[in-house]
């Protein structure tokens, strides 16, 4: 009989067999009971909470360190084809050509690199190279800006190799400043070295060719003079240092002083 096993418990008069009299004992047993767990509200392991908290903290600091300020150009090709950093000294202001090329590198990555490749070498038989290309390195921007504005189609020779493909127009997707920047960039990337192209030059060529809707053919471009001609800024050639010096020396000293003080530090 199971009741017999409880015989050891204190029983007294008025108590049923097996009934305990010790209230503290009795309550202790009740207090030890935990509430029935409810599904979905089970208590969490404290270490798990600490671990996940730590993980969230680590993720936060990781993002803070490596997000690059969430700038759109953070992972741009500029880092693969870095434009030389501004040379120290010389007043510290970034050389305007470098600044333009820096902006142009971003345009290049988005609009030109899919075909002409990050190293500017293009792809054999498909996309001609820009690195070392005579079209890119031409003395003036007349032809290259036309190519970017309207595109190029049909047979063309670049660095001795023949191509016969199509390049689309960028008239509508790039403004004058962006074209000036990207052309300046490709004229000075991958070992290329040629003069910068200004927004005004691009604007003038865009205006001059406004009525042309289709892409250029290489033969058509060869008739366009490489430099000079038409462009509004073509006459506004930069002064040589000697000419500048001469012009400055002619100024009254007071004016020269105001001028120098007005220059960016
Ligand atoms: C869809 C691919 C494609 C894109 C994008 C593209 N090009 Fe081209 N590009 C070509 C092809 C193809 C040719 C040669 C066309 C031909 O065979 O007539 C060419 C030719 C050229 C040339 C003259 C030849 C040479 O290699 O020097 C220049 C300069 C040029 N592209 C610059 C650019 C610039 C700058 C951009 C970006 C704004 C750009 N291209 C975007 C495909 C492309």
PDB file of N, CA, C and O in Angstrom, residues 116-190:
ATOM      1  N   UNK A 116      35.547  49.316 -72.031  1.00  0.00           N
ATOM      2  CA  UNK A 116      36.977  49.590 -72.208  1.00  0.00           C
ATOM      3  C   UNK A 116      37.855  49.020 -71.097  1.00  0.00           C
ATOM      4  O   UNK A 116      39.067  49.129 -71.175  1.00  0.00           O
ATOM      5  N   UNK A 117      37.234  48.428 -70.076  1.00  0.00           N
ATOM      6  CA  UNK A 117      37.936  47.726 -68.992  1.00  0.00           C
ATOM      7  C   UNK A 117      38.695  48.675 -68.046  1.00  0.00           C
ATOM      8  O   UNK A 117      39.082  49.764 -68.426  1.00  0.00           O
ATOM      9  N   UNK A 118      38.859  48.184 -66.811  1.00  0.00           N
ATOM     10  CA  UNK A 118      39.473  48.998 -65.764  1.00  0.00           C
ATOM     11  C   UNK A 118      40.908  49.395 -66.109  1.00  0.00           C
ATOM     12  O   UNK A 118      41.379  50.469 -65.732  1.00  0.00           O
ATOM     13  N   UNK A 119      41.603  48.528 -66.841  1.00  0.00           N
ATOM     14  CA  UNK A 119      42.992  48.843 -67.171  1.00  0.00           C
ATOM     15  C   UNK A 119      43.103  49.641 -68.469  1.00  0.00           C
ATOM     16  O   UNK A 119      44.198  49.891 -68.955  1.00  0.00           O
ATOM     17  N   UNK A 120      41.941  50.015 -69.056  1.00  0.00           N
ATOM     18  CA  UNK A 120      41.950  50.832 -70.268  1.00  0.00           C
ATOM     19  C   UNK A 120      42.425  50.088 -71.503  1.00  0.00           C
ATOM     20  O   UNK A 120      42.641  50.699 -72.543  1.00  0.00           O
ATOM     21  N   UNK A 121      42.552  48.766 -71.416  1.00  0.00           N
ATOM     22  CA  UNK A 121      43.063  48.016 -72.561  1.00  0.00           C
ATOM     23  C   UNK A 121      41.971  47.438 -73.460  1.00  0.00           C
ATOM     24  O   UNK A 121      42.277  46.789 -74.462  1.00  0.00           O
ATOM     25  N   UNK A 122      40.704  47.648 -73.084  1.00  0.00           N
ATOM     26  CA  UNK A 122      39.622  47.125 -73.893  1.00  0.00           C
ATOM     27  C   UNK A 122      39.658  45.612 -73.977  1.00  0.00           C
ATOM     28  O   UNK A 122      40.286  44.949 -73.136  1.00  0.00           O
ATOM     29  N   UNK A 123      38.977  45.050 -74.980  1.00  0.00           N
ATOM     30  CA  UNK A 123      38.995  43.605 -75.187  1.00  0.00           C
ATOM     31  C   UNK A 123      39.311  43.360 -76.655  1.00  0.00           C
ATOM     32  O   UNK A 123      38.720  43.994 -77.525  1.00  0.00           O
ATOM     33  N   UNK A 124      40.227  42.441 -76.929  1.00  0.00           N
ATOM     34  CA  UNK A 124      40.654  42.207 -78.306  1.00  0.00           C
ATOM     35  C   UNK A 124      39.470  41.986 -79.253  1.00  0.00           C
ATOM     36  O   UNK A 124      38.528  41.277 -78.898  1.00  0.00           O
ATOM     37  N   UNK A 125      39.528  42.580 -80.416  1.00  0.00           N
ATOM     38  CA  UNK A 125      38.511  42.454 -81.469  1.00  0.00           C
ATOM     39  C   UNK A 125      37.141  43.014 -81.115  1.00  0.00           C
ATOM     40  O   UNK A 125      36.240  42.995 -81.936  1.00  0.00           O
ATOM     41  N   UNK A 126      36.954  43.463 -79.880  1.00  0.00           N
ATOM     42  CA  UNK A 126      35.635  43.976 -79.499  1.00  0.00           C
ATOM     43  C   UNK A 126      35.673  45.447 -79.132  1.00  0.00           C
ATOM     44  O   UNK A 126      35.020  46.273 -79.737  1.00  0.00           O
ATOM     45  N   UNK A 127      36.422  45.728 -78.069  1.00  0.00           N
ATOM     46  CA  UNK A 127      36.481  47.091 -77.562  1.00  0.00           C
ATOM     47  C   UNK A 127      37.918  47.594 -77.635  1.00  0.00           C
ATOM     48  O   UNK A 127      38.801  47.015 -77.002  1.00  0.00           O
ATOM     49  N   UNK A 128      38.145  48.665 -78.365  1.00  0.00           N
ATOM     50  CA  UNK A 128      39.532  49.127 -78.528  1.00  0.00           C
ATOM     51  C   UNK A 128      40.093  49.713 -77.223  1.00  0.00           C
ATOM     52  O   UNK A 128      39.341  50.144 -76.358  1.00  0.00           O
ATOM     53  N   UNK A 129      41.403  49.703 -77.113  1.00  0.00           N
ATOM     54  CA  UNK A 129      42.040  50.242 -75.902  1.00  0.00           C
ATOM     55  C   UNK A 129      41.976  51.770 -75.856  1.00  0.00           C
ATOM     56  O   UNK A 129      41.961  52.422 -76.910  1.00  0.00           O
ATOM     57  N   UNK A 130      41.951  52.301 -74.664  1.00  0.00           N
ATOM     58  CA  UNK A 130      42.073  53.762 -74.478  1.00  0.00           C
ATOM     59  C   UNK A 130      43.499  54.079 -74.032  1.00  0.00           C
ATOM     60  O   UNK A 130      44.003  55.171 -74.261  1.00  0.00           O
ATOM     61  N   UNK A 131      44.131  53.101 -73.371  1.00  0.00           N
ATOM     62  CA  UNK A 131      45.516  53.291 -72.941  1.00  0.00           C
ATOM     63  C   UNK A 131      46.391  53.301 -74.190  1.00  0.00           C
ATOM     64  O   UNK A 131      46.400  52.345 -74.958  1.00  0.00           O
ATOM     65  N   UNK A 132      47.088  54.397 -74.393  1.00  0.00           N
ATOM     66  CA  UNK A 132      48.000  54.497 -75.527  1.00  0.00           C
ATOM     67  C   UNK A 132      47.320  54.704 -76.870  1.00  0.00           C
ATOM     68  O   UNK A 132      47.978  54.668 -77.911  1.00  0.00           O
ATOM     69  N   UNK A 133      45.988  54.927 -76.864  1.00  0.00           N
ATOM     70  CA  UNK A 133      45.272  55.114 -78.131  1.00  0.00           C
ATOM     71  C   UNK A 133      45.564  56.489 -78.729  1.00  0.00           C
ATOM     72  O   UNK A 133      45.539  57.502 -78.038  1.00  0.00           O
ATOM     73  N   UNK A 134      45.802  56.509 -80.037  1.00  0.00           N
ATOM     74  CA  UNK A 134      46.079  57.790 -80.701  1.00  0.00           C
ATOM     75  C   UNK A 134      44.829  58.686 -80.704  1.00  0.00           C
ATOM     76  O   UNK A 134      44.946  59.899 -80.753  1.00  0.00           O
ATOM     77  N   UNK A 135      43.635  58.077 -80.612  1.00  0.00           N
ATOM     78  CA  UNK A 135      42.402  58.883 -80.558  1.00  0.00           C
ATOM     79  C   UNK A 135      42.309  59.628 -79.235  1.00  0.00           C
ATOM     80  O   UNK A 135      41.859  60.753 -79.169  1.00  0.00           O
ATOM     81  N   UNK A 136      42.731  58.940 -78.186  1.00  0.00           N
ATOM     82  CA  UNK A 136      42.654  59.525 -76.843  1.00  0.00           C
ATOM     83  C   UNK A 136      43.743  60.584 -76.666  1.00  0.00           C
ATOM     84  O   UNK A 136      43.514  61.638 -76.071  1.00  0.00           O
ATOM     85  N   UNK A 137      44.928  60.269 -77.199  1.00  0.00           N
ATOM     86  CA  UNK A 137      46.070  61.145 -76.953  1.00  0.00           C
ATOM     87  C   UNK A 137      46.198  62.280 -77.972  1.00  0.00           C
ATOM     88  O   UNK A 137      47.153  63.058 -77.908  1.00  0.00           O
ATOM     89  N   UNK A 138      45.230  62.381 -78.891  1.00  0.00           N
ATOM     90  CA  UNK A 138      45.293  63.454 -79.890  1.00  0.00           C
ATOM     91  C   UNK A 138      45.506  64.795 -79.196  1.00  0.00           C
ATOM     92  O   UNK A 138      45.065  64.988 -78.064  1.00  0.00           O
ATOM     93  N   UNK A 139      46.152  65.684 -79.908  1.00  0.00           N
ATOM     94  CA  UNK A 139      46.537  66.951 -79.289  1.00  0.00           C
ATOM     95  C   UNK A 139      45.335  67.690 -78.689  1.00  0.00           C
ATOM     96  O   UNK A 139      45.365  68.160 -77.566  1.00  0.00           O
ATOM     97  N   UNK A 140      44.265  67.792 -79.469  1.00  0.00           N
ATOM     98  CA  UNK A 140      43.093  68.525 -78.988  1.00  0.00           C
ATOM     99  C   UNK A 140      41.920  67.592 -78.765  1.00  0.00           C
ATOM    100  O   UNK A 140      41.977  66.416 -79.110  1.00  0.00           O
ATOM    101  N   UNK A 141      40.841  68.102 -78.166  1.00  0.00           N
ATOM    102  CA  UNK A 141      39.706  67.246 -77.784  1.00  0.00           C
ATOM    103  C   UNK A 141      38.637  67.091 -78.866  1.00  0.00           C
ATOM    104  O   UNK A 141      37.639  66.421 -78.639  1.00  0.00           O
ATOM    105  N   UNK A 142      38.837  67.697 -80.035  1.00  0.00           N
ATOM    106  CA  UNK A 142      37.761  67.741 -81.032  1.00  0.00           C
ATOM    107  C   UNK A 142      37.177  66.378 -81.382  1.00  0.00           C
ATOM    108  O   UNK A 142      35.969  66.217 -81.461  1.00  0.00           O
ATOM    109  N   UNK A 143      38.041  65.402 -81.605  1.00  0.00           N
ATOM    110  CA  UNK A 143      37.540  64.099 -82.054  1.00  0.00           C
ATOM    111  C   UNK A 143      37.035  63.265 -80.884  1.00  0.00           C
ATOM    112  O   UNK A 143      35.964  62.667 -80.959  1.00  0.00           O
ATOM    113  N   UNK A 144      37.800  63.240 -79.834  1.00  0.00           N
ATOM    114  CA  UNK A 144      37.417  62.375 -78.718  1.00  0.00           C
ATOM    115  C   UNK A 144      36.090  62.833 -78.093  1.00  0.00           C
ATOM    116  O   UNK A 144      35.248  62.018 -77.746  1.00  0.00           O
ATOM    117  N   UNK A 145      35.891  64.133 -78.008  1.00  0.00           N
ATOM    118  CA  UNK A 145      34.631  64.617 -77.437  1.00  0.00           C
ATOM    119  C   UNK A 145      33.465  64.261 -78.358  1.00  0.00           C
ATOM    120  O   UNK A 145      32.391  63.872 -77.906  1.00  0.00           O
ATOM    121  N   UNK A 146      33.703  64.336 -79.664  1.00  0.00           N
ATOM    122  CA  UNK A 146      32.656  63.931 -80.612  1.00  0.00           C
ATOM    123  C   UNK A 146      32.314  62.450 -80.446  1.00  0.00           C
ATOM    124  O   UNK A 146      31.159  62.056 -80.514  1.00  0.00           O
ATOM    125  N   UNK A 147      33.341  61.623 -80.235  1.00  0.00           N
ATOM    126  CA  UNK A 147      33.098  60.181 -80.049  1.00  0.00           C
ATOM    127  C   UNK A 147      32.216  59.958 -78.831  1.00  0.00           C
ATOM    128  O   UNK A 147      31.246  59.204 -78.876  1.00  0.00           O
ATOM    129  N   UNK A 148      32.528  60.661 -77.738  1.00  0.00           N
ATOM    130  CA  UNK A 148      31.753  60.445 -76.515  1.00  0.00           C
ATOM    131  C   UNK A 148      30.328  60.995 -76.685  1.00  0.00           C
ATOM    132  O   UNK A 148      29.360  60.360 -76.261  1.00  0.00           O
ATOM    133  N   UNK A 149      30.188  62.132 -77.325  1.00  0.00           N
ATOM    134  CA  UNK A 149      28.858  62.723 -77.500  1.00  0.00           C
ATOM    135  C   UNK A 149      27.954  61.833 -78.356  1.00  0.00           C
ATOM    136  O   UNK A 149      26.820  61.538 -77.982  1.00  0.00           O
ATOM    137  N   UNK A 150      28.460  61.419 -79.525  1.00  0.00           N
ATOM    138  CA  UNK A 150      27.593  60.731 -80.490  1.00  0.00           C
ATOM    139  C   UNK A 150      27.846  59.246 -80.651  1.00  0.00           C
ATOM    140  O   UNK A 150      27.076  58.553 -81.282  1.00  0.00           O
ATOM    141  N   UNK A 151      28.953  58.756 -80.121  1.00  0.00           N
ATOM    142  CA  UNK A 151      29.288  57.360 -80.325  1.00  0.00           C
ATOM    143  C   UNK A 151      30.109  57.180 -81.586  1.00  0.00           C
ATOM    144  O   UNK A 151      30.361  58.149 -82.320  1.00  0.00           O
ATOM    145  N   UNK A 152      30.552  55.936 -81.797  1.00  0.00           N
ATOM    146  CA  UNK A 152      31.419  55.646 -82.939  1.00  0.00           C
ATOM    147  C   UNK A 152      30.964  54.310 -83.518  1.00  0.00           C
ATOM    148  O   UNK A 152      30.604  53.402 -82.779  1.00  0.00           O
ATOM    149  N   UNK A 153      30.972  54.229 -84.842  1.00  0.00           N
ATOM    150  CA  UNK A 153      30.465  53.004 -85.450  1.00  0.00           C
ATOM    151  C   UNK A 153      31.245  52.688 -86.718  1.00  0.00           C
ATOM    152  O   UNK A 153      31.684  53.590 -87.422  1.00  0.00           O
ATOM    153  N   UNK A 154      31.437  51.416 -86.972  1.00  0.00           N
ATOM    154  CA  UNK A 154      32.108  50.988 -88.197  1.00  0.00           C
ATOM    155  C   UNK A 154      33.596  50.796 -88.011  1.00  0.00           C
ATOM    156  O   UNK A 154      34.104  50.854 -86.885  1.00  0.00           O
ATOM    157  N   UNK A 155      34.305  50.552 -89.121  1.00  0.00           N
ATOM    158  CA  UNK A 155      35.723  50.220 -89.018  1.00  0.00           C
ATOM    159  C   UNK A 155      36.566  51.357 -88.444  1.00  0.00           C
ATOM    160  O   UNK A 155      36.359  52.526 -88.795  1.00  0.00           O
ATOM    161  N   UNK A 156      37.436  51.022 -87.543  1.00  0.00           N
ATOM    162  CA  UNK A 156      38.351  52.009 -86.961  1.00  0.00           C
ATOM    163  C   UNK A 156      39.649  51.299 -86.600  1.00  0.00           C
ATOM    164  O   UNK A 156      39.640  50.133 -86.208  1.00  0.00           O
ATOM    165  N   UNK A 157      40.761  52.013 -86.763  1.00  0.00           N
ATOM    166  CA  UNK A 157      42.069  51.447 -86.423  1.00  0.00           C
ATOM    167  C   UNK A 157      42.529  52.102 -85.121  1.00  0.00           C
ATOM    168  O   UNK A 157      42.526  53.324 -85.017  1.00  0.00           O
ATOM    169  N   UNK A 158      42.892  51.281 -84.152  1.00  0.00           N
ATOM    170  CA  UNK A 158      43.413  51.807 -82.893  1.00  0.00           C
ATOM    171  C   UNK A 158      44.683  51.041 -82.541  1.00  0.00           C
ATOM    172  O   UNK A 158      44.657  49.808 -82.452  1.00  0.00           O
ATOM    173  N   UNK A 159      45.773  51.755 -82.373  1.00  0.00           N
ATOM    174  CA  UNK A 159      47.070  51.147 -82.058  1.00  0.00           C
ATOM    175  C   UNK A 159      47.389  49.999 -83.029  1.00  0.00           C
ATOM    176  O   UNK A 159      47.798  48.916 -82.609  1.00  0.00           O
ATOM    177  N   UNK A 160      47.106  50.241 -84.295  1.00  0.00           N
ATOM    178  CA  UNK A 160      47.465  49.271 -85.315  1.00  0.00           C
ATOM    179  C   UNK A 160      46.508  48.096 -85.453  1.00  0.00           C
ATOM    180  O   UNK A 160      46.694  47.260 -86.327  1.00  0.00           O
ATOM    181  N   UNK A 161      45.495  48.007 -84.602  1.00  0.00           N
ATOM    182  CA  UNK A 161      44.551  46.889 -84.722  1.00  0.00           C
ATOM    183  C   UNK A 161      43.217  47.392 -85.271  1.00  0.00           C
ATOM    184  O   UNK A 161      42.836  48.533 -85.016  1.00  0.00           O
ATOM    185  N   UNK A 162      42.538  46.536 -86.023  1.00  0.00           N
ATOM    186  CA  UNK A 162      41.263  46.930 -86.620  1.00  0.00           C
ATOM    187  C   UNK A 162      40.092  46.516 -85.738  1.00  0.00           C
ATOM    188  O   UNK A 162      40.074  45.406 -85.207  1.00  0.00           O
ATOM    189  N   UNK A 163      39.136  47.419 -85.632  1.00  0.00           N
ATOM    190  CA  UNK A 163      37.895  47.130 -84.910  1.00  0.00           C
ATOM    191  C   UNK A 163      36.757  47.505 -85.830  1.00  0.00           C
ATOM    192  O   UNK A 163      36.900  48.378 -86.692  1.00  0.00           O
ATOM    193  N   UNK A 164      35.642  46.842 -85.684  1.00  0.00           N
ATOM    194  CA  UNK A 164      34.465  47.200 -86.462  1.00  0.00           C
ATOM    195  C   UNK A 164      33.253  46.884 -85.596  1.00  0.00           C
ATOM    196  O   UNK A 164      32.673  45.814 -85.660  1.00  0.00           O
ATOM    197  N   UNK A 165      32.918  47.843 -84.774  1.00  0.00           N
ATOM    198  CA  UNK A 165      31.904  47.604 -83.750  1.00  0.00           C
ATOM    199  C   UNK A 165      31.120  48.899 -83.555  1.00  0.00           C
ATOM    200  O   UNK A 165      31.240  49.816 -84.378  1.00  0.00           O
ATOM    201  N   UNK A 166      30.375  48.992 -82.489  1.00  0.00           N
ATOM    202  CA  UNK A 166      29.566  50.188 -82.217  1.00  0.00           C
ATOM    203  C   UNK A 166      29.829  50.672 -80.813  1.00  0.00           C
ATOM    204  O   UNK A 166      29.859  49.869 -79.903  1.00  0.00           O
ATOM    205  N   UNK A 167      29.944  51.966 -80.672  1.00  0.00           N
ATOM    206  CA  UNK A 167      29.935  52.544 -79.326  1.00  0.00           C
ATOM    207  C   UNK A 167      28.743  53.494 -79.275  1.00  0.00           C
ATOM    208  O   UNK A 167      28.504  54.249 -80.205  1.00  0.00           O
ATOM    209  N   UNK A 168      27.995  53.405 -78.181  1.00  0.00           N
ATOM    210  CA  UNK A 168      26.779  54.219 -78.053  1.00  0.00           C
ATOM    211  C   UNK A 168      27.094  55.683 -77.747  1.00  0.00           C
ATOM    212  O   UNK A 168      28.205  56.017 -77.335  1.00  0.00           O
ATOM    213  N   UNK A 169      26.112  56.543 -77.918  1.00  0.00           N
ATOM    214  CA  UNK A 169      26.270  57.980 -77.662  1.00  0.00           C
ATOM    215  C   UNK A 169      26.051  58.281 -76.181  1.00  0.00           C
ATOM    216  O   UNK A 169      25.308  57.577 -75.506  1.00  0.00           O
ATOM    217  N   UNK A 170      26.742  59.320 -75.706  1.00  0.00           N
ATOM    218  CA  UNK A 170      26.567  59.712 -74.295  1.00  0.00           C
ATOM    219  C   UNK A 170      26.016  61.127 -74.173  1.00  0.00           C
ATOM    220  O   UNK A 170      25.996  61.699 -73.090  1.00  0.00           O
ATOM    221  N   UNK A 171      25.593  61.689 -75.306  1.00  0.00           N
ATOM    222  CA  UNK A 171      24.969  63.016 -75.358  1.00  0.00           C
ATOM    223  C   UNK A 171      23.952  63.253 -74.244  1.00  0.00           C
ATOM    224  O   UNK A 171      23.958  64.288 -73.609  1.00  0.00           O
ATOM    225  N   UNK A 172      23.055  62.257 -74.105  1.00  0.00           N
ATOM    226  CA  UNK A 172      21.926  62.448 -73.207  1.00  0.00           C
ATOM    227  C   UNK A 172      22.217  62.019 -71.779  1.00  0.00           C
ATOM    228  O   UNK A 172      21.545  62.440 -70.856  1.00  0.00           O
ATOM    229  N   UNK A 173      23.214  61.135 -71.602  1.00  0.00           N
ATOM    230  CA  UNK A 173      23.426  60.663 -70.237  1.00  0.00           C
ATOM    231  C   UNK A 173      24.537  61.414 -69.497  1.00  0.00           C
ATOM    232  O   UNK A 173      24.609  61.338 -68.280  1.00  0.00           O
ATOM    233  N   UNK A 174      25.389  62.125 -70.213  1.00  0.00           N
ATOM    234  CA  UNK A 174      26.464  62.853 -69.527  1.00  0.00           C
ATOM    235  C   UNK A 174      26.388  64.342 -69.879  1.00  0.00           C
ATOM    236  O   UNK A 174      26.159  64.695 -71.047  1.00  0.00           O
ATOM    237  N   UNK A 175      26.600  65.193 -68.883  1.00  0.00           N
ATOM    238  CA  UNK A 175      26.611  66.627 -69.192  1.00  0.00           C
ATOM    239  C   UNK A 175      28.031  67.070 -69.568  1.00  0.00           C
ATOM    240  O   UNK A 175      28.979  66.274 -69.518  1.00  0.00           O
ATOM    241  N   UNK A 176      28.166  68.337 -69.944  1.00  0.00           N
ATOM    242  CA  UNK A 176      29.455  68.815 -70.440  1.00  0.00           C
ATOM    243  C   UNK A 176      30.576  68.626 -69.416  1.00  0.00           C
ATOM    244  O   UNK A 176      31.692  68.249 -69.760  1.00  0.00           O
ATOM    245  N   UNK A 177      30.257  68.900 -68.158  1.00  0.00           N
ATOM    246  CA  UNK A 177      31.261  68.775 -67.099  1.00  0.00           C
ATOM    247  C   UNK A 177      31.726  67.331 -66.952  1.00  0.00           C
ATOM    248  O   UNK A 177      32.922  67.057 -66.823  1.00  0.00           O
ATOM    249  N   UNK A 178      30.777  66.403 -66.998  1.00  0.00           N
ATOM    250  CA  UNK A 178      31.135  64.984 -66.846  1.00  0.00           C
ATOM    251  C   UNK A 178      31.976  64.502 -68.026  1.00  0.00           C
ATOM    252  O   UNK A 178      32.925  63.730 -67.842  1.00  0.00           O
ATOM    253  N   UNK A 179      31.637  64.969 -69.226  1.00  0.00           N
ATOM    254  CA  UNK A 179      32.426  64.558 -70.392  1.00  0.00           C
ATOM    255  C   UNK A 179      33.834  65.142 -70.301  1.00  0.00           C
ATOM    256  O   UNK A 179      34.828  64.445 -70.532  1.00  0.00           O
ATOM    257  N   UNK A 180      33.924  66.414 -69.905  1.00  0.00           N
ATOM    258  CA  UNK A 180      35.247  67.033 -69.747  1.00  0.00           C
ATOM    259  C   UNK A 180      36.062  66.241 -68.723  1.00  0.00           C
ATOM    260  O   UNK A 180      37.251  65.954 -68.938  1.00  0.00           O
ATOM    261  N   UNK A 181      35.427  65.852 -67.633  1.00  0.00           N
ATOM    262  CA  UNK A 181      36.125  65.119 -66.571  1.00  0.00           C
ATOM    263  C   UNK A 181      36.596  63.743 -67.059  1.00  0.00           C
ATOM    264  O   UNK A 181      37.749  63.367 -66.862  1.00  0.00           O
ATOM    265  N   UNK A 182      35.690  63.003 -67.703  1.00  0.00           N
ATOM    266  CA  UNK A 182      36.057  61.636 -68.073  1.00  0.00           C
ATOM    267  C   UNK A 182      37.115  61.642 -69.181  1.00  0.00           C
ATOM    268  O   UNK A 182      38.035  60.820 -69.181  1.00  0.00           O
ATOM    269  N   UNK A 183      37.023  62.597 -70.088  1.00  0.00           N
ATOM    270  CA  UNK A 183      38.019  62.667 -71.153  1.00  0.00           C
ATOM    271  C   UNK A 183      39.375  63.077 -70.572  1.00  0.00           C
ATOM    272  O   UNK A 183      40.424  62.511 -70.924  1.00  0.00           O
ATOM    273  N   UNK A 184      39.352  64.008 -69.632  1.00  0.00           N
ATOM    274  CA  UNK A 184      40.595  64.399 -68.965  1.00  0.00           C
ATOM    275  C   UNK A 184      41.192  63.201 -68.226  1.00  0.00           C
ATOM    276  O   UNK A 184      42.402  62.975 -68.250  1.00  0.00           O
ATOM    277  N   UNK A 185      40.306  62.405 -67.618  1.00  0.00           N
ATOM    278  CA  UNK A 185      40.795  61.220 -66.896  1.00  0.00           C
ATOM    279  C   UNK A 185      41.468  60.231 -67.850  1.00  0.00           C
ATOM    280  O   UNK A 185      42.604  59.830 -67.622  1.00  0.00           O
ATOM    281  N   UNK A 186      40.764  59.859 -68.943  1.00  0.00           N
ATOM    282  CA  UNK A 186      41.366  58.827 -69.807  1.00  0.00           C
ATOM    283  C   UNK A 186      42.603  59.355 -70.529  1.00  0.00           C
ATOM    284  O   UNK A 186      43.463  58.589 -70.925  1.00  0.00           O
ATOM    285  N   UNK A 187      42.704  60.675 -70.661  1.00  0.00           N
ATOM    286  CA  UNK A 187      43.905  61.237 -71.278  1.00  0.00           C
ATOM    287  C   UNK A 187      45.094  61.255 -70.313  1.00  0.00           C
ATOM    288  O   UNK A 187      46.216  61.575 -70.705  1.00  0.00           O
ATOM    289  N   UNK A 188      44.811  60.925 -69.031  1.00  0.00           N
ATOM    290  CA  UNK A 188      45.887  60.965 -68.039  1.00  0.00           C
ATOM    291  C   UNK A 188      45.957  59.719 -67.161  1.00  0.00           C
ATOM    292  O   UNK A 188      46.597  59.731 -66.115  1.00  0.00           O
ATOM    293  N   UNK A 189      45.278  58.646 -67.583  1.00  0.00           N
ATOM    294  CA  UNK A 189      45.321  57.408 -66.797  1.00  0.00           C
ATOM    295  C   UNK A 189      46.191  56.385 -67.536  1.00  0.00           C
ATOM    296  O   UNK A 189      46.484  56.553 -68.725  1.00  0.00           O
ATOM    297  N   UNK A 190      46.576  55.339 -66.858  1.00  0.00           N
ATOM    298  CA  UNK A 190      47.323  54.189 -67.422  1.00  0.00           C
ATOM    299  C   UNK A 190      48.572  54.629 -68.194  1.00  0.00           C
ATOM    300  O   UNK A 190      48.919  54.042 -69.235  1.00  0.00           O
TER     301      UNK A 190
END
